[in-house]
mmCIF file of C-alpha atoms and ligand atoms in Angstrom:
data_model
loop_
_atom_site.group_PDB
_atom_site.id
_atom_site.type_symbol
_atom_site.label_atom_id
_atom_site.label_comp_id
_atom_site.label_asym_id
_atom_site.label_seq_id
_atom_site.Cartn_x
_atom_site.Cartn_y
_atom_site.Cartn_z
ATOM 1 C CA MET A 1 0.000 0.000 0.000
ATOM 2 C CA SER A 2 1.496 3.291 -1.037
ATOM 3 C CA LYS A 3 1.503 6.221 1.308
ATOM 4 C CA TYR A 4 0.526 8.928 -1.143
ATOM 5 C CA THR A 5 -1.975 11.667 -0.401
ATOM 6 C CA ILE A 6 -3.219 14.564 -2.515
ATOM 7 C CA GLY A 7 -3.407 18.143 -1.260
ATOM 8 C CA VAL A 8 -5.562 20.762 -2.965
ATOM 9 C CA ASP A 9 -5.147 24.511 -2.480
ATOM 10 C CA LEU A 10 -8.376 26.147 -3.631
ATOM 11 C CA GLY A 11 -7.702 29.838 -4.174
ATOM 12 C CA GLY A 12 -9.635 32.756 -5.589
ATOM 13 C CA THR A 13 -7.598 32.797 -8.826
ATOM 14 C CA THR A 14 -6.019 29.344 -9.099
ATOM 15 C CA ILE A 15 -6.610 25.792 -7.912
ATOM 16 C CA SER A 16 -3.404 23.814 -7.269
ATOM 17 C CA ALA A 17 -3.162 20.137 -6.446
ATOM 18 C CA GLY A 18 -0.096 18.123 -5.495
ATOM 19 C CA LEU A 19 0.802 14.483 -5.004
ATOM 20 C CA VAL A 20 2.522 14.284 -1.610
ATOM 21 C CA ASN A 21 4.655 11.342 -0.459
ATOM 22 C CA GLU A 22 5.191 10.028 3.058
ATOM 23 C CA GLU A 23 8.131 12.388 3.585
ATOM 24 C CA TYR A 24 5.641 15.235 2.986
ATOM 25 C CA LYS A 25 7.350 16.222 -0.259
ATOM 26 C CA ILE A 26 5.334 17.281 -3.300
ATOM 27 C CA GLU A 27 6.270 14.823 -6.071
ATOM 28 C CA TYR A 28 3.996 16.215 -8.762
ATOM 29 C CA LYS A 29 1.885 19.328 -9.112
ATOM 30 C CA VAL A 30 -0.944 20.402 -11.425
ATOM 31 C CA GLY A 31 -3.229 23.436 -11.489
ATOM 32 C CA CYS A 32 -5.957 25.348 -13.264
ATOM 33 C CA ASP A 33 -7.713 28.719 -13.086
ATOM 34 C CA THR A 34 -10.560 29.068 -10.571
ATOM 35 C CA ASN A 35 -12.528 31.233 -13.019
ATOM 36 C CA LEU A 36 -14.934 32.804 -10.542
ATOM 37 C CA PRO A 37 -17.840 33.319 -10.546
ATOM 38 C CA ARG A 38 -18.883 29.730 -11.218
ATOM 39 C CA PRO A 39 -21.409 27.368 -9.648
ATOM 40 C CA SER A 40 -19.977 25.177 -6.861
ATOM 41 C CA GLU A 41 -20.582 21.982 -8.909
ATOM 42 C CA GLU A 42 -18.124 23.236 -11.537
ATOM 43 C CA ILE A 43 -15.482 24.005 -8.909
ATOM 44 C CA GLU A 44 -15.928 20.474 -7.533
ATOM 45 C CA GLN A 45 -15.455 19.070 -11.027
ATOM 46 C CA SER A 46 -12.286 21.141 -11.544
ATOM 47 C CA ILE A 47 -10.849 19.828 -8.254
ATOM 48 C CA ALA A 48 -11.756 16.275 -9.243
ATOM 49 C CA ASN A 49 -10.184 16.684 -12.687
ATOM 50 C CA LEU A 50 -6.885 17.797 -11.120
ATOM 51 C CA CYS A 51 -6.861 14.825 -8.714
ATOM 52 C CA LEU A 52 -7.662 12.386 -11.510
ATOM 53 C CA GLN A 53 -5.039 13.966 -13.770
ATOM 54 C CA ILE A 54 -2.387 13.414 -11.083
ATOM 55 C CA CYS A 55 -3.384 9.759 -10.777
ATOM 56 C CA LYS A 56 -3.448 9.235 -14.539
ATOM 57 C CA ASP A 57 -0.051 10.909 -15.101
ATOM 58 C CA LYS A 58 1.519 8.999 -12.206
ATOM 59 C CA ASN A 59 -0.180 5.700 -12.966
ATOM 60 C CA LEU A 60 -2.021 5.562 -9.624
ATOM 61 C CA ASP A 61 -5.525 4.401 -8.737
ATOM 62 C CA ILE A 62 -7.308 7.012 -6.628
ATOM 63 C CA THR A 63 -9.345 4.449 -4.658
ATOM 64 C CA LYS A 64 -6.367 2.154 -3.950
ATOM 65 C CA ASP A 65 -3.189 4.241 -3.988
ATOM 66 C CA ILE A 66 -4.327 7.539 -2.462
ATOM 67 C CA GLN A 67 -4.934 7.471 1.306
ATOM 68 C CA TRP A 68 -7.010 10.618 1.205
ATOM 69 C CA VAL A 69 -7.483 13.959 -0.548
ATOM 70 C CA GLY A 70 -7.271 17.115 1.589
ATOM 71 C CA ILE A 71 -8.665 20.451 0.440
ATOM 72 C CA GLY A 72 -7.863 23.903 1.814
ATOM 73 C CA THR A 73 -10.586 26.413 0.921
ATOM 74 C CA PRO A 74 -11.336 30.014 1.870
ATOM 75 C CA GLY A 75 -14.196 30.482 4.328
ATOM 76 C CA SER A 76 -15.446 29.074 7.627
ATOM 77 C CA VAL A 77 -15.026 25.339 7.364
ATOM 78 C CA ASN A 78 -16.903 23.040 9.733
ATOM 79 C CA THR A 79 -14.445 20.143 9.842
ATOM 80 C CA LYS A 80 -16.918 17.918 11.757
ATOM 81 C CA THR A 81 -19.641 18.073 9.096
ATOM 82 C CA GLY A 82 -17.341 18.761 6.131
ATOM 83 C CA VAL A 83 -19.379 21.813 5.194
ATOM 84 C CA VAL A 84 -18.014 25.201 4.106
ATOM 85 C CA GLU A 85 -20.519 27.212 6.102
ATOM 86 C CA PHE A 86 -19.653 30.621 4.702
ATOM 87 C CA ASN A 87 -17.363 31.644 1.861
ATOM 88 C CA ALA A 88 -17.585 35.329 0.944
ATOM 89 C CA ASN A 89 -14.986 35.134 -1.886
ATOM 90 C CA PHE A 90 -16.843 32.430 -3.779
ATOM 91 C CA GLY A 91 -20.376 33.435 -2.759
ATOM 92 C CA TYR A 92 -21.308 29.974 -1.433
ATOM 93 C CA ASN A 93 -23.023 29.224 1.857
ATOM 94 C CA ASN A 94 -23.402 25.787 3.462
ATOM 95 C CA TRP A 95 -21.406 24.067 0.729
ATOM 96 C CA PRO A 96 -21.131 20.302 1.502
ATOM 97 C CA LEU A 97 -17.720 20.132 -0.188
ATOM 98 C CA GLN A 98 -16.402 17.066 1.648
ATOM 99 C CA GLU A 99 -19.388 14.801 0.958
ATOM 100 C CA ASN A 100 -19.670 15.930 -2.667
ATOM 101 C CA MET A 101 -15.974 15.316 -3.333
ATOM 102 C CA GLU A 102 -16.079 11.873 -1.678
ATOM 103 C CA LYS A 103 -18.947 10.946 -3.995
ATOM 104 C CA ILE A 104 -17.104 12.158 -7.097
ATOM 105 C CA LEU A 105 -13.663 10.739 -6.220
ATOM 106 C CA GLY A 106 -14.570 7.576 -4.330
ATOM 107 C CA CYS A 107 -11.955 8.159 -1.639
ATOM 108 C CA LYS A 108 -11.720 9.781 1.799
ATOM 109 C CA VAL A 109 -11.703 13.611 1.690
ATOM 110 C CA TYR A 110 -10.826 16.128 4.412
ATOM 111 C CA ILE A 111 -11.432 19.870 4.182
ATOM 112 C CA GLU A 112 -10.069 22.819 6.170
ATOM 113 C CA ASN A 113 -9.843 26.606 5.962
ATOM 114 C CA ASP A 114 -6.987 27.559 3.585
ATOM 115 C CA ALA A 115 -4.991 29.650 6.088
ATOM 116 C CA ASN A 116 -5.291 26.851 8.664
ATOM 117 C CA ALA A 117 -4.170 24.284 6.091
ATOM 118 C CA ALA A 118 -1.145 26.423 5.187
ATOM 119 C CA ALA A 119 -0.235 26.803 8.870
ATOM 120 C CA TYR A 120 -0.561 23.039 9.291
ATOM 121 C CA GLY A 121 1.804 22.575 6.325
ATOM 122 C CA GLU A 122 4.464 24.754 8.004
ATOM 123 C CA TYR A 123 3.953 22.696 11.184
ATOM 124 C CA ILE A 124 4.203 19.355 9.340
ATOM 125 C CA ASP A 125 7.305 20.093 7.263
ATOM 126 C CA GLY A 126 8.150 23.804 7.244
ATOM 127 C CA GLY A 127 9.348 26.594 9.515
ATOM 128 C CA ALA A 128 7.263 25.393 12.485
ATOM 129 C CA LYS A 129 8.122 21.696 12.068
ATOM 130 C CA GLY A 130 7.889 19.718 15.275
ATOM 131 C CA ALA A 131 6.523 22.555 17.446
ATOM 132 C CA GLN A 132 3.413 21.218 19.206
ATOM 133 C CA TYR A 133 2.411 24.831 19.881
ATOM 134 C CA ALA A 134 2.890 27.009 16.822
ATOM 135 C CA VAL A 135 1.482 30.153 15.272
ATOM 136 C CA VAL A 136 1.918 30.876 11.559
ATOM 137 C CA ILE A 137 1.172 34.328 10.179
ATOM 138 C CA THR A 138 1.320 35.295 6.510
ATOM 139 C CA LEU A 139 1.855 38.938 5.627
ATOM 140 C CA GLY A 140 0.038 39.364 2.320
ATOM 141 C CA THR A 141 -3.026 41.268 1.123
ATOM 142 C CA GLY A 142 -4.219 40.835 4.704
ATOM 143 C CA ILE A 143 -2.663 38.878 7.550
ATOM 144 C CA GLY A 144 -3.442 35.180 7.242
ATOM 145 C CA SER A 145 -2.997 33.121 10.364
ATOM 146 C CA GLY A 146 -3.201 29.636 11.748
ATOM 147 C CA ILE A 147 -2.775 28.335 15.264
ATOM 148 C CA ILE A 148 -1.553 24.838 16.145
ATOM 149 C CA ILE A 149 -2.294 23.689 19.682
ATOM 150 C CA ASN A 150 -0.963 20.316 20.811
ATOM 151 C CA GLY A 151 -0.336 19.362 17.181
ATOM 152 C CA LYS A 152 -3.857 20.186 16.037
ATOM 153 C CA ILE A 153 -5.386 23.098 14.168
ATOM 154 C CA PHE A 154 -7.302 25.432 16.491
ATOM 155 C CA SER A 155 -10.255 27.278 14.971
ATOM 156 C CA GLY A 156 -12.659 27.837 17.858
ATOM 157 C CA PHE A 157 -16.040 26.240 18.607
ATOM 158 C CA ASN A 158 -17.609 27.718 15.455
ATOM 159 C CA TYR A 159 -14.613 27.259 13.105
ATOM 160 C CA ALA A 160 -14.256 31.031 12.617
ATOM 161 C CA GLY A 161 -11.322 31.476 14.999
ATOM 162 C CA ALA A 162 -7.619 32.216 14.559
ATOM 163 C CA GLU A 163 -8.265 35.489 12.709
ATOM 164 C CA LEU A 164 -5.235 37.241 14.121
ATOM 165 C CA GLY A 165 -5.244 39.866 11.350
ATOM 166 C CA HIS A 166 -8.302 41.411 12.972
ATOM 167 C CA LEU A 167 -6.677 41.980 16.328
ATOM 168 C CA VAL A 168 -7.093 45.724 16.941
ATOM 169 C CA ILE A 169 -3.732 47.388 17.561
ATOM 170 C CA VAL A 170 -4.837 51.037 17.080
ATOM 171 C CA LYS A 171 -8.137 51.953 18.733
ATOM 172 C CA ASP A 172 -10.301 53.976 16.314
ATOM 173 C CA GLY A 173 -7.618 53.480 13.682
ATOM 174 C CA ARG A 174 -7.874 52.660 9.991
ATOM 175 C CA PRO A 175 -11.246 51.164 8.975
ATOM 176 C CA CYS A 176 -11.182 47.454 8.117
ATOM 177 C CA MET A 177 -13.563 45.458 5.911
ATOM 178 C CA CYS A 178 -14.445 43.324 8.945
ATOM 179 C CA GLY A 179 -16.250 46.345 10.420
ATOM 180 C CA ARG A 180 -13.719 47.236 13.113
ATOM 181 C CA LYS A 181 -11.176 50.024 13.070
ATOM 182 C CA GLY A 182 -7.441 49.683 13.605
ATOM 183 C CA CYS A 183 -7.041 45.983 12.774
ATOM 184 C CA TRP A 184 -3.481 44.637 12.724
ATOM 185 C CA GLU A 185 -3.653 43.806 8.992
ATOM 186 C CA LYS A 186 -4.423 47.452 8.133
ATOM 187 C CA TYR A 187 -0.902 48.324 9.394
ATOM 188 C CA ALA A 188 1.247 45.221 9.141
ATOM 189 C CA SER A 189 0.255 43.399 5.938
ATOM 190 C CA SER A 190 2.293 43.640 2.730
ATOM 191 C CA ARG A 191 -0.548 45.635 1.226
ATOM 192 C CA ALA A 192 -0.450 48.114 4.120
ATOM 193 C CA LEU A 193 3.299 48.639 3.654
ATOM 194 C CA ALA A 194 2.810 49.171 -0.094
ATOM 195 C CA GLU A 195 0.001 51.685 0.537
ATOM 196 C CA ASP A 196 2.040 53.565 3.154
ATOM 197 C CA THR A 197 4.987 53.605 0.736
ATOM 198 C CA ARG A 198 2.826 55.111 -2.022
ATOM 199 C CA ALA A 199 1.481 57.804 0.321
ATOM 200 C CA ALA A 200 5.017 58.731 1.460
ATOM 201 C CA MET A 201 6.292 58.861 -2.140
ATOM 202 C CA GLU A 202 3.492 61.179 -3.179
ATOM 203 C CA GLN A 203 4.583 63.559 -0.423
ATOM 204 C CA HIS A 204 8.231 63.272 -1.530
ATOM 205 C CA PRO A 205 8.370 63.517 -5.337
ATOM 206 C CA GLU A 206 12.187 63.693 -5.214
ATOM 207 C CA ASN A 207 12.605 60.453 -3.284
ATOM 208 C CA MET A 208 14.767 57.677 -4.794
ATOM 209 C CA MET A 209 11.925 55.143 -4.598
ATOM 210 C CA TRP A 210 10.414 56.780 -7.683
ATOM 211 C CA LYS A 211 13.465 55.581 -9.620
ATOM 212 C CA LEU A 212 13.046 52.023 -8.318
ATOM 213 C CA VAL A 213 9.553 51.876 -9.855
ATOM 214 C CA ASP A 214 10.430 53.764 -13.074
ATOM 215 C CA GLY A 215 8.233 56.666 -11.970
ATOM 216 C CA ASP A 216 5.142 54.395 -11.939
ATOM 217 C CA ILE A 217 3.345 54.428 -8.571
ATOM 218 C CA ASN A 218 1.419 51.291 -9.587
ATOM 219 C CA LYS A 219 4.659 49.310 -9.520
ATOM 220 C CA VAL A 220 5.116 49.960 -5.782
ATOM 221 C CA ASN A 221 4.930 46.837 -3.626
ATOM 222 C CA ALA A 222 6.076 45.762 -0.180
ATOM 223 C CA LYS A 223 9.607 45.194 -1.495
ATOM 224 C CA THR A 224 10.035 48.799 -2.694
ATOM 225 C CA ALA A 225 10.656 50.275 0.756
ATOM 226 C CA PHE A 226 12.960 47.387 1.751
ATOM 227 C CA ASP A 227 15.016 47.828 -1.452
ATOM 228 C CA ALA A 228 15.345 51.581 -0.868
ATOM 229 C CA MET A 229 16.252 51.008 2.789
ATOM 230 C CA HIS A 230 19.043 48.612 1.733
ATOM 231 C CA ALA A 231 20.247 51.397 -0.605
ATOM 232 C CA GLY A 232 20.407 53.789 2.378
ATOM 233 C CA ASP A 233 17.309 55.934 1.840
ATOM 234 C CA PRO A 234 16.171 57.542 5.142
ATOM 235 C CA LEU A 235 12.462 57.846 4.170
ATOM 236 C CA ALA A 236 12.274 54.149 3.255
ATOM 237 C CA THR A 237 14.167 53.213 6.418
ATOM 238 C CA GLN A 238 11.552 55.098 8.443
ATOM 239 C CA LEU A 239 8.702 53.370 6.555
ATOM 240 C CA VAL A 240 10.162 49.906 7.152
ATOM 241 C CA HIS A 241 10.890 50.751 10.788
ATOM 242 C CA THR A 242 7.278 51.833 11.411
ATOM 243 C CA PHE A 243 5.949 48.783 9.527
ATOM 244 C CA LEU A 244 8.095 46.397 11.571
ATOM 245 C CA GLU A 245 6.978 48.060 14.807
ATOM 246 C CA TYR A 246 3.373 47.328 13.841
ATOM 247 C CA VAL A 247 4.243 43.759 12.871
ATOM 248 C CA ALA A 248 6.094 43.267 16.154
ATOM 249 C CA CYS A 249 3.366 44.914 18.247
ATOM 250 C CA GLY A 250 0.842 42.320 17.044
ATOM 251 C CA ILE A 251 3.319 39.454 17.313
ATOM 252 C CA THR A 252 4.095 40.372 20.925
ATOM 253 C CA SER A 253 0.379 40.182 21.795
ATOM 254 C CA VAL A 254 0.031 36.863 19.965
ATOM 255 C CA ILE A 255 3.030 35.469 21.872
ATOM 256 C CA ASN A 256 1.645 36.769 25.166
ATOM 257 C CA ILE A 257 -1.638 34.932 24.524
ATOM 258 C CA PHE A 258 -0.397 31.618 23.117
ATOM 259 C CA GLN A 259 3.311 31.344 24.051
ATOM 260 C CA PRO A 260 3.941 29.141 21.005
ATOM 261 C CA GLU A 261 7.212 27.240 20.732
ATOM 262 C CA ILE A 262 7.621 28.699 17.238
ATOM 263 C CA LEU A 263 6.059 31.714 15.579
ATOM 264 C CA CYS A 264 6.544 31.475 11.842
ATOM 265 C CA ILE A 265 6.239 34.433 9.441
ATOM 266 C CA GLY A 266 5.370 33.830 5.786
ATOM 267 C CA GLY A 267 4.477 35.917 2.739
ATOM 268 C CA GLY A 268 6.666 37.787 0.251
ATOM 269 C CA VAL A 269 8.337 40.012 2.863
ATOM 270 C CA SER A 270 9.602 36.941 4.738
ATOM 271 C CA LYS A 271 12.270 36.735 1.996
ATOM 272 C CA GLN A 272 13.860 39.745 3.744
ATOM 273 C CA GLY A 273 15.142 37.275 6.355
ATOM 274 C CA GLU A 274 17.121 38.936 9.139
ATOM 275 C CA ALA A 275 16.217 42.460 7.934
ATOM 276 C CA LEU A 276 12.690 41.475 8.958
ATOM 277 C CA LEU A 277 13.352 39.159 11.918
ATOM 278 C CA GLY A 278 16.103 41.197 13.634
ATOM 279 C CA PRO A 279 14.036 44.317 14.456
ATOM 280 C CA ILE A 280 10.981 42.169 15.335
ATOM 281 C CA ARG A 281 12.993 40.077 17.819
ATOM 282 C CA GLU A 282 14.446 43.252 19.336
ATOM 283 C CA TYR A 283 10.947 44.686 19.912
ATOM 284 C CA VAL A 284 9.597 41.398 21.289
ATOM 285 C CA ASP A 285 12.638 41.079 23.602
ATOM 286 C CA LYS A 286 11.741 44.439 25.122
ATOM 287 C CA GLU A 287 7.986 43.957 25.472
ATOM 288 C CA GLU A 288 7.068 40.274 25.697
ATOM 289 C CA TYR A 289 5.584 39.216 29.046
ATOM 290 C CA ALA A 290 7.796 36.140 29.453
ATOM 291 C CA ARG A 291 10.957 37.912 28.204
ATOM 292 C CA ASN A 292 12.947 36.998 31.306
ATOM 293 C CA GLY A 293 12.085 33.311 31.175
ATOM 294 C CA ASP A 294 14.364 30.480 30.023
ATOM 295 C CA ARG A 295 11.965 29.224 27.409
ATOM 296 C CA ARG A 296 11.169 31.765 24.738
ATOM 297 C CA THR A 297 9.206 31.649 21.508
ATOM 298 C CA LYS A 298 11.438 31.211 18.452
ATOM 299 C CA ILE A 299 10.530 33.651 15.657
ATOM 300 C CA VAL A 300 11.398 32.267 12.223
ATOM 301 C CA THR A 301 10.432 32.691 8.564
ATOM 302 C CA ALA A 302 8.203 30.216 6.723
ATOM 303 C CA LYS A 303 9.884 27.546 4.609
ATOM 304 C CA LEU A 304 7.161 26.185 2.361
ATOM 305 C CA ASN A 305 5.409 29.462 1.490
ATOM 306 C CA ASN A 306 3.323 28.806 -1.656
ATOM 307 C CA ASP A 307 3.520 25.035 -1.173
ATOM 308 C CA ALA A 308 2.340 25.170 2.471
ATOM 309 C CA GLY A 309 -1.332 24.985 1.468
ATOM 310 C CA ILE A 310 -0.846 21.789 -0.554
ATOM 311 C CA VAL A 311 1.394 20.070 2.026
ATOM 312 C CA GLY A 312 -0.963 21.055 4.869
ATOM 313 C CA ALA A 313 -4.099 19.941 3.029
ATOM 314 C CA ALA A 314 -2.418 16.666 2.046
ATOM 315 C CA SER A 315 -1.617 16.044 5.728
ATOM 316 C CA LEU A 316 -5.066 16.823 7.184
ATOM 317 C CA GLY A 317 -5.913 13.146 7.744
ATOM 318 C CA MET A 318 -3.064 12.921 10.254
ATOM 319 C CA GLN A 319 -5.052 14.990 12.707
ATOM 320 C CA ASN A 320 -7.504 12.119 12.979
ATOM 321 C CA GLN A 321 -4.920 9.410 13.540
HETATM 322 ZN ZN1 ZN B 401 -10.544 43.747 10.665
#
């Protein structure tokens, strides 16, 4: 009996599926466009086609050679009933994804929220590997997050938990789409850094960052300020400094609440490595509640990044073993 599983990362623009071996490595990967808006039956068929394509290309039988298929999807996922209860991006409510996919594929299927699945992937074989208590945050358009407690994904009694991006760090601050003001992701996501960079550049038309983006403000991203800081620009250095203070402020609160063994940071800016981690650790060392203790949370960057969703989804069955 082979030990293969398939992990599916269902995203708003693409669906990726990977064949994962017992060392948690992706051996083969396929994908297609999500093409929203589409009825849920069509999305199910697209997922099934990818799984069947993997099996065909790799000469495997889905009912015999694949232990299970795991799917990470946006939305609130009730892992007991296998129902996506609410998915704003796709416009589906009470979507019985697990049951429908089991019928189509003829094998065991597990489903989980996509951010939770990605966090689980980093716990299984990435930056948080082996830490029974881990928090994974992804600095992207918002702040994605997943919490592992005692080796299992924590999502609260109603499966809507672990939304660390909506921790308020500035009372009456910037309005957030969740309805609150001053949420962490409005200050510490990659998008927030890019927006703050654009605003600063507009106030400083002579600044060197304009050269980095060929005079085109639309080319500004989270890397722009880091690149200019590395080139010695004081305005960019200030922008990055303020951004990292916001990142660290939220991280310190998260550590104070959970005291994870490892806190893992993913997303494009995690490629900055020590330029990102150094200032964050310095801030946390000054403010964390347990800073004088012997056992401290390790802050690291994510290892799997874009593959975390597939590896985590492919490993979901392990939570039930
Ligand atoms: Zn919010």
